[in-house]
mmCIF file of C-alpha atoms in Angstrom:
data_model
loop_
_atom_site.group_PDB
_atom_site.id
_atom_site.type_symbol
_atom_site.label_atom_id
_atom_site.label_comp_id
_atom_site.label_asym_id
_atom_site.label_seq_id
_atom_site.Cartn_x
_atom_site.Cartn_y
_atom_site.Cartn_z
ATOM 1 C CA UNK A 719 10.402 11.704 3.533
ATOM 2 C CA UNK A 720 10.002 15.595 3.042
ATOM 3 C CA UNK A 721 8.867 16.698 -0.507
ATOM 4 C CA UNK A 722 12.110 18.627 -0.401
ATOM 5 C CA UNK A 723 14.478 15.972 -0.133
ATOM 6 C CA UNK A 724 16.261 14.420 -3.381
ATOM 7 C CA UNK A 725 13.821 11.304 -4.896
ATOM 8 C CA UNK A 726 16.147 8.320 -6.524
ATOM 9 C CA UNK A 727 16.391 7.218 -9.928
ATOM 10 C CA UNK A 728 13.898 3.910 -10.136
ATOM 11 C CA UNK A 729 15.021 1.631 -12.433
ATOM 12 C CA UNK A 730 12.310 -0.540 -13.923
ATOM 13 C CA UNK A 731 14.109 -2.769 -16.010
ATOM 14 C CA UNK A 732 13.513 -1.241 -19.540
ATOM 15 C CA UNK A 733 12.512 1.699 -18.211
ATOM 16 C CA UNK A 734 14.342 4.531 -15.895
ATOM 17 C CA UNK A 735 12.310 7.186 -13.946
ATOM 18 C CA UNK A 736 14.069 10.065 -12.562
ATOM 19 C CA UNK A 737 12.406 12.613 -10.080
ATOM 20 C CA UNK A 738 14.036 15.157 -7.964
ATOM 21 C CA UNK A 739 13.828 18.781 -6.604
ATOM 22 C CA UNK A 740 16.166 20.460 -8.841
ATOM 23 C CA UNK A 741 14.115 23.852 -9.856
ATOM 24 C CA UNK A 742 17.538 25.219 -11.445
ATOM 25 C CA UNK A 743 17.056 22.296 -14.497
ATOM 26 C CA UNK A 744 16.192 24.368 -17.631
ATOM 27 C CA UNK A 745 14.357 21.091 -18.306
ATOM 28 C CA UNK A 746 11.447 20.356 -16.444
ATOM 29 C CA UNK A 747 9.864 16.898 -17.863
ATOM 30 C CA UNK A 748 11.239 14.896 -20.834
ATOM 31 C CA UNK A 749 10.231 11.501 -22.471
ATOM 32 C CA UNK A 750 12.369 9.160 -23.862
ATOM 33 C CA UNK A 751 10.703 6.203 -26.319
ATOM 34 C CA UNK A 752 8.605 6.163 -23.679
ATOM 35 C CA UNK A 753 6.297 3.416 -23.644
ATOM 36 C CA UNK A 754 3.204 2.543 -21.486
ATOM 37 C CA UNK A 755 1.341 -1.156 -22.175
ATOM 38 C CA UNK A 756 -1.615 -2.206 -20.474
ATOM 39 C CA UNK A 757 -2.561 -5.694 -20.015
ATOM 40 C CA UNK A 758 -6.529 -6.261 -21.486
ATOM 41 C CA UNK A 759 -8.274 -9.542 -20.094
ATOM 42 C CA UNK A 760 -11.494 -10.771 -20.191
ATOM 43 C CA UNK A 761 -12.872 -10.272 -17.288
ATOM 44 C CA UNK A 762 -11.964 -9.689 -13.512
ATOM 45 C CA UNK A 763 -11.728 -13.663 -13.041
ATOM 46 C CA UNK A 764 -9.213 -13.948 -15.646
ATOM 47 C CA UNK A 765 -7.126 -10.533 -14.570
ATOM 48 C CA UNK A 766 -7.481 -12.599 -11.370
ATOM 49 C CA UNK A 767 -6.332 -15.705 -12.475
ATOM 50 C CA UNK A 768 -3.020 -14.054 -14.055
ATOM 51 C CA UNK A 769 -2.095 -13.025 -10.488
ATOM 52 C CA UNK A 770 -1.011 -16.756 -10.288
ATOM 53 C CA UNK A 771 0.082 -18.188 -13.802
ATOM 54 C CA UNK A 772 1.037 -16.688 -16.984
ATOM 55 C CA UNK A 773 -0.536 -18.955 -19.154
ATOM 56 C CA UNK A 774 -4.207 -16.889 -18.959
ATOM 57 C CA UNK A 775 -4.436 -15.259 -22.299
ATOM 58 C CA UNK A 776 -4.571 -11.153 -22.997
ATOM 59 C CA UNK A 777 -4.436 -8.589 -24.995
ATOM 60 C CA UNK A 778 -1.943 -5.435 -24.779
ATOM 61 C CA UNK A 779 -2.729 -1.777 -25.869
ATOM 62 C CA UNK A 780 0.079 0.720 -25.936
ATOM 63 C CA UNK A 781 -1.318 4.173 -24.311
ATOM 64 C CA UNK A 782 1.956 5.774 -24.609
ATOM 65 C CA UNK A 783 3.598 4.161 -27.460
ATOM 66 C CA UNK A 784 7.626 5.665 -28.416
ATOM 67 C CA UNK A 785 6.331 9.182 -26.609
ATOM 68 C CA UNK A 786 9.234 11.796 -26.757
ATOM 69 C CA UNK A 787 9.030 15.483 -26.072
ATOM 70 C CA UNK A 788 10.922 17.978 -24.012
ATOM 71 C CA UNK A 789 9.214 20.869 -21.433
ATOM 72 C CA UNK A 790 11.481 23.334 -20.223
ATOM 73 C CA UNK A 791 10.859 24.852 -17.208
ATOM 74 C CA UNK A 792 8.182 27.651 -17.019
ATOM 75 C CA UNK A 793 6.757 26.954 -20.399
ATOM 76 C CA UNK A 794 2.908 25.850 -21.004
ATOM 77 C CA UNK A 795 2.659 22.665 -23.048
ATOM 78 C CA UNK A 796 -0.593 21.496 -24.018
ATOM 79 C CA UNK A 797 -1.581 17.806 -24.884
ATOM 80 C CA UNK A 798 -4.102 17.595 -27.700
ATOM 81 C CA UNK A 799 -6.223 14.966 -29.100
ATOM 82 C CA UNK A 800 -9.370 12.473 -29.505
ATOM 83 C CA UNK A 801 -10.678 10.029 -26.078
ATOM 84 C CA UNK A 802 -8.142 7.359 -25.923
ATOM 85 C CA UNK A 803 -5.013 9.455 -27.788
ATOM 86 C CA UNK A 804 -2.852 8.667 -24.453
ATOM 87 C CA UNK A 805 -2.813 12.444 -23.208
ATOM 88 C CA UNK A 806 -3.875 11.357 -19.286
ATOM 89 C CA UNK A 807 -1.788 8.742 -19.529
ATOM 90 C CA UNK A 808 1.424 10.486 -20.147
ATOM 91 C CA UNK A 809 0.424 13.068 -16.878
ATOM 92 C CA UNK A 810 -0.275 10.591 -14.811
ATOM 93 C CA UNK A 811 3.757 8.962 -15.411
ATOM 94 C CA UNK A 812 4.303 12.491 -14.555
ATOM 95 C CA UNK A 813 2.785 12.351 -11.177
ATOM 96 C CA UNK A 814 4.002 9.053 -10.509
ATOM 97 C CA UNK A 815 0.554 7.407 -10.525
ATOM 98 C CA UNK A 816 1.989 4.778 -12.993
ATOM 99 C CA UNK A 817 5.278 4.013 -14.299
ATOM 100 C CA UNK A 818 6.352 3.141 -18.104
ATOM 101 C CA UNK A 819 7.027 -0.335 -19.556
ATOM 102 C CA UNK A 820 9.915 1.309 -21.293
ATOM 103 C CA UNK A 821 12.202 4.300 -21.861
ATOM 104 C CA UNK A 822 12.873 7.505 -19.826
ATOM 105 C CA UNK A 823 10.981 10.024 -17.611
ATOM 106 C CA UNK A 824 12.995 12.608 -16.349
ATOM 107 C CA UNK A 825 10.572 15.293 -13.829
ATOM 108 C CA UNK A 826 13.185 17.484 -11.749
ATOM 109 C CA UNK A 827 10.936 19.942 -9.587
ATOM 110 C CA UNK A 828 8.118 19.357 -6.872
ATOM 111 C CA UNK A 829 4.897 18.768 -9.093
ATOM 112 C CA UNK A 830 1.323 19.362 -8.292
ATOM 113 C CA UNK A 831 -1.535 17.781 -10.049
ATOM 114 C CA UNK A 832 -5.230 19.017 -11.144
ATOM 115 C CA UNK A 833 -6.535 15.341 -12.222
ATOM 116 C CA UNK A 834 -9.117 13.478 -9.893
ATOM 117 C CA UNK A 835 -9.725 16.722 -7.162
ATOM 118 C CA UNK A 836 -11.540 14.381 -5.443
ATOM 119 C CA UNK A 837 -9.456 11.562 -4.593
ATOM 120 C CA UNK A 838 -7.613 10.783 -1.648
ATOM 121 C CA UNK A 839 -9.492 12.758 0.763
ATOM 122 C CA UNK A 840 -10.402 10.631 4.162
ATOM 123 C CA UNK A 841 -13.734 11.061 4.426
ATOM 124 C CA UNK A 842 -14.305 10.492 8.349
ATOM 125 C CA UNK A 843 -12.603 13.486 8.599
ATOM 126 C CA UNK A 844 -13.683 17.219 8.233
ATOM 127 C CA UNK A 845 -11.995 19.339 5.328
ATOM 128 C CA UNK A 846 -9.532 21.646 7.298
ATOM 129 C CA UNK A 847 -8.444 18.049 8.912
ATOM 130 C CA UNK A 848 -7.768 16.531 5.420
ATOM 131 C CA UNK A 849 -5.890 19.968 4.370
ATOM 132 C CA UNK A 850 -3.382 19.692 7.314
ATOM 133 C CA UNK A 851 -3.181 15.945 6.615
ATOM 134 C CA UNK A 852 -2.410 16.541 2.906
ATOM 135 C CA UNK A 853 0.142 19.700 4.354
ATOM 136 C CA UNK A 854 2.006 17.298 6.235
ATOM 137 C CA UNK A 855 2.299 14.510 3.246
ATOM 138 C CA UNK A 856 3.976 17.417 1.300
ATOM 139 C CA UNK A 857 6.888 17.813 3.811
ATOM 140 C CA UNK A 858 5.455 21.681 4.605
ATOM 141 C CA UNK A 859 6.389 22.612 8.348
ATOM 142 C CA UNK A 860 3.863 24.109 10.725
ATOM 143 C CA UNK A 861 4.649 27.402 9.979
ATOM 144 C CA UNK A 862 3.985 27.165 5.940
ATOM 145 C CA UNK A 863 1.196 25.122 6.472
ATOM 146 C CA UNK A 864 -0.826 27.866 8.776
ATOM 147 C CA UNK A 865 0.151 30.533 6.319
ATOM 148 C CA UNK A 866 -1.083 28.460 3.714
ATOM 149 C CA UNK A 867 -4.279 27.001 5.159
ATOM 150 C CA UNK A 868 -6.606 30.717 5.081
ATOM 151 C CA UNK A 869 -5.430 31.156 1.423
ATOM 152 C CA UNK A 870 -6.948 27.454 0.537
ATOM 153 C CA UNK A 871 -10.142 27.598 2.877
ATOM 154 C CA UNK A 872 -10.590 31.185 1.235
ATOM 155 C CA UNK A 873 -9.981 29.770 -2.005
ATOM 156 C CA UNK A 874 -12.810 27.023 -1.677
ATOM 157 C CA UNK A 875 -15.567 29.184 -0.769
ATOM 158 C CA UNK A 876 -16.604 26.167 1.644
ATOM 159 C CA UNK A 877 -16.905 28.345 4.978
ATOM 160 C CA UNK A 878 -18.134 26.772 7.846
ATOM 161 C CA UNK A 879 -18.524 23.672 5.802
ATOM 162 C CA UNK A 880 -14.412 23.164 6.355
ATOM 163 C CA UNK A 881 -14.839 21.966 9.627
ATOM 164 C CA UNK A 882 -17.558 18.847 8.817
ATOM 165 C CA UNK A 883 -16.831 15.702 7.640
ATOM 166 C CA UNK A 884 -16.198 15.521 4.285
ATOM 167 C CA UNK A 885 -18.511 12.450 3.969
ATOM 168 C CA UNK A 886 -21.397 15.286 4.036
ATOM 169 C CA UNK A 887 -19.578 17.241 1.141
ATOM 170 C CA UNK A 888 -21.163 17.068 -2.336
ATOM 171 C CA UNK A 889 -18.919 15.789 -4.910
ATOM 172 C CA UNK A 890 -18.367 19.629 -6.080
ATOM 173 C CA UNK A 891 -17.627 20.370 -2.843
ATOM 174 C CA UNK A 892 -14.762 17.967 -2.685
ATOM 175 C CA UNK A 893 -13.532 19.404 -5.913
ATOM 176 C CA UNK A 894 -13.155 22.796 -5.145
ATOM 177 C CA UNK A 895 -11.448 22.078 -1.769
ATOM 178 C CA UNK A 896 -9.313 19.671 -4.041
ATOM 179 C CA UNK A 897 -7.922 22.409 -6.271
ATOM 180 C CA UNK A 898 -7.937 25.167 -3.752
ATOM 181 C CA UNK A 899 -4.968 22.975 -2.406
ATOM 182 C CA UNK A 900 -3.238 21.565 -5.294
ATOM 183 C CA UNK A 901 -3.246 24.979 -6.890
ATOM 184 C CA UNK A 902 -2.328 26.880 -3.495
ATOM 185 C CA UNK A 903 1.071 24.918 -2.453
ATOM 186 C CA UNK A 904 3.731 26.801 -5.070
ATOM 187 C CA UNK A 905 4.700 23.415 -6.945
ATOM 188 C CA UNK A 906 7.458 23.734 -9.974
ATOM 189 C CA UNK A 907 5.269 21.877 -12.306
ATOM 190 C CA UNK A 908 1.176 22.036 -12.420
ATOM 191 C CA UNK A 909 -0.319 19.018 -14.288
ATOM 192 C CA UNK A 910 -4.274 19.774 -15.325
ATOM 193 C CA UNK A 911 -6.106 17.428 -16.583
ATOM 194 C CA UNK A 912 -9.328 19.067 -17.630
ATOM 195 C CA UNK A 913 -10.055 20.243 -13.618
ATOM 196 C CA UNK A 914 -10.967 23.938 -15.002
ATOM 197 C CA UNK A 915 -14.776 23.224 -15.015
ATOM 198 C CA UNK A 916 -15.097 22.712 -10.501
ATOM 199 C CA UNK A 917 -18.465 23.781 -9.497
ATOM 200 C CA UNK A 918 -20.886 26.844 -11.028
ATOM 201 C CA UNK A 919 -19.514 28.819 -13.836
ATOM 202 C CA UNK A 920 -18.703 31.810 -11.393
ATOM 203 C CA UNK A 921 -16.076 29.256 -9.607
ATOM 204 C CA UNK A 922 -15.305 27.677 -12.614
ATOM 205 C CA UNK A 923 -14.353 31.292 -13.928
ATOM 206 C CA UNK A 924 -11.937 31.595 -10.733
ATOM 207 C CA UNK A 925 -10.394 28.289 -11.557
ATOM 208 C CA UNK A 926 -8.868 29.808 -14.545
ATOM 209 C CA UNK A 927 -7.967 33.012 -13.232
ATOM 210 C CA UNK A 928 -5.738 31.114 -10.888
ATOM 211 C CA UNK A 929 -4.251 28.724 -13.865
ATOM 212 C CA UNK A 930 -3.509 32.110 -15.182
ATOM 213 C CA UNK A 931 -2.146 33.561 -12.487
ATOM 214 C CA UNK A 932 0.597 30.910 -11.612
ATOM 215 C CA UNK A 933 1.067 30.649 -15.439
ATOM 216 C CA UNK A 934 2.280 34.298 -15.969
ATOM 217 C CA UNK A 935 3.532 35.272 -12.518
ATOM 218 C CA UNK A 936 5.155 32.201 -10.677
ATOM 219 C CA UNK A 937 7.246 30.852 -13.591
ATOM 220 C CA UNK A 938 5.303 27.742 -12.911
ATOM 221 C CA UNK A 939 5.796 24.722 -15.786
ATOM 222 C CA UNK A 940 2.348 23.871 -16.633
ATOM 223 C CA UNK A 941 1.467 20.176 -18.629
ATOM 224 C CA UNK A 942 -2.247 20.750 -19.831
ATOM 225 C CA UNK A 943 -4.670 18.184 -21.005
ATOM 226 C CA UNK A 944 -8.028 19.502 -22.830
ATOM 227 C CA UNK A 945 -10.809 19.125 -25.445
ATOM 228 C CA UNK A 946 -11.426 22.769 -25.481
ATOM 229 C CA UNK A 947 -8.652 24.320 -28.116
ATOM 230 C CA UNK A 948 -9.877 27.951 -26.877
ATOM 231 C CA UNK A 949 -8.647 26.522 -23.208
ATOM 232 C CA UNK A 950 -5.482 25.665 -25.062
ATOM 233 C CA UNK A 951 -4.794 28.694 -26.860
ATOM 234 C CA UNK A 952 -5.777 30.557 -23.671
ATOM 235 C CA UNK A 953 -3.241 29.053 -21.588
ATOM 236 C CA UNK A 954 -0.227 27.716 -23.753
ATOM 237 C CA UNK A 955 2.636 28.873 -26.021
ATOM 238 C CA UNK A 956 3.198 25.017 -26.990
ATOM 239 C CA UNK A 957 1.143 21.996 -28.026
ATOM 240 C CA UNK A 958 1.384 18.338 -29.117
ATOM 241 C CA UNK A 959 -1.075 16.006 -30.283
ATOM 242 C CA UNK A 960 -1.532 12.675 -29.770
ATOM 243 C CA UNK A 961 -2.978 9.939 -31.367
ATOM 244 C CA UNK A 962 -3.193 6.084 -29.936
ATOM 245 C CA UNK A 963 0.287 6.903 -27.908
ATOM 246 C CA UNK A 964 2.106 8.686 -30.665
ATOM 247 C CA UNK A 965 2.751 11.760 -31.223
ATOM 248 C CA UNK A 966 1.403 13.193 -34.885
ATOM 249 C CA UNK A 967 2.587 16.840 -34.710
ATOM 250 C CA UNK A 968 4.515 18.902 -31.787
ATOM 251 C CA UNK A 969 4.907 23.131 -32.128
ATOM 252 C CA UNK A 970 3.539 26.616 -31.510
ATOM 253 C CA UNK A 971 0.016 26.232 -29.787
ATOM 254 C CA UNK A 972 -1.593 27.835 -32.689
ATOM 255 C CA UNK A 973 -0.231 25.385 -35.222
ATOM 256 C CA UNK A 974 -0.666 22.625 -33.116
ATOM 257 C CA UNK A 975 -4.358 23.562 -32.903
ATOM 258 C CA UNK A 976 -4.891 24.016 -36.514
ATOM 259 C CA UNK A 977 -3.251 20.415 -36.918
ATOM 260 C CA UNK A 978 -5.785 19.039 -34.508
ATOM 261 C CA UNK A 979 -8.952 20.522 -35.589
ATOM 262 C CA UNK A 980 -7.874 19.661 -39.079
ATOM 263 C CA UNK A 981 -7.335 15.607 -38.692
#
């Protein structure tokens, strides 16, 4: 299916998810009492074990627990709070990595996501293989994807390096040619999830200079998860913070800040 192409509502019993391509939505992500509960066991036996009965006991933490905010489109939203507060959590229902227990997620625009850089690459094959792979899962035709391609090799700094297999990249490596293509493809919404810190400080530096870039001249919604408040104030006019799922205070990035550092 092309990345263009309407996605359906899913319907997941108590919870709805709703994803399409609709860039003229003045709303670009909202939560509903949104809810996200993870089953704790044991051990791996037991998780095992509950593949085939329901009588192997557990215990259930809510990462996301009655989450509800609104970002419109184009605005910078940062989520703030301590290891555990459910910030990656509530990105990665954005992207569709995992779905709520209960409530609504509406996301209407083609997202890309700064999270794990790393992951999903094949590793038999070399870089610029993996690129055009990863152009083609994104419903780009040939034409966009070779005027794309020399902005993202550029963009990694890997040079020759593009054409070996990525099984001989260091794990930096993998990460830089991980953002140079989530951040190259033009999405509607950018979800970052602490990613601004790839490689050396010189690159690292370029990282952000890009974040900025698609913040203030491609009207790009950004959803931004960090520990670093400067990062925050650097990058967003909005912020919420979160604590065990809930949300304890949502406004101007400045307050929000204050709120954080002060709890």
């Amino acid at each position: 299916m092309s990345s263009r192409e309407q996605l359906p509502q899913i319907d997941l019993g108590d919870a709805v998810v709703v994803r399409d391509e609709d860039r003229q939505n003045p709303v670009a992500v909202r939560f509903e009492h949104v809810r996200k509960t993870y089953k704790l066991y044991k051990n791996d036996r037991q998780r095992l074990l509950a593949s085939f009965t329901s009588r192997v006991r557990y215990d259930e933490v809510n990462a996301s627990d009655d989450l509800s905010f609104v970002c419109r489109r184009g605005e910078a939203l940062a989520f703030l709070g301590d290891n555990g507060a459910g910030k990656s959590t509530a990105l990665k229902m954005i992207t569709g990595v995992c779905f709520p227990t209960s409530g609504t997620i509406e996301v209407h625009g083609r997202v890309s996501a700064l999270l794990e850089l790393s992951a999903g690459f094949d590793m038999r094959l070399s870089g610029m293989e993996n690129v055009r792979m990863r152009c083609q899962l994104w419903g780009l035709s040939a034409s966009e994807a070779e005027e794309l391609i020399p902005e993202i090799v550029d963009f990694s700094e890997l040079g020759k390096y593009i054409d070996q297999p990525m099984r001989t990249y260091s794990s930096g490596m993998r990460a830089r040619l991980g953002f140079a293509f989530a951040s190259s493809i033009r999405p509607d919404i950018l979800v970052v999830d602490e990613a601004l810190s790839v490689g050396d400080r010189k690159f690292a530096k370029k990282c952000r200079t890009r974040v900025r870039s698609i913040i203030e001249n491609e009207n790009v919604t950004v959803l931004f998860v960090t520990h670093s408040t400067a990062q925050a104030k650097e990058f967003c006019s909005r912020g919420i913070v979160l604590s065990h799922g809930r949300t304890l205070f949502e406004g101007g990035i400045d307050d929000a800040v204050a709120f954080y550092e002060s709890t």
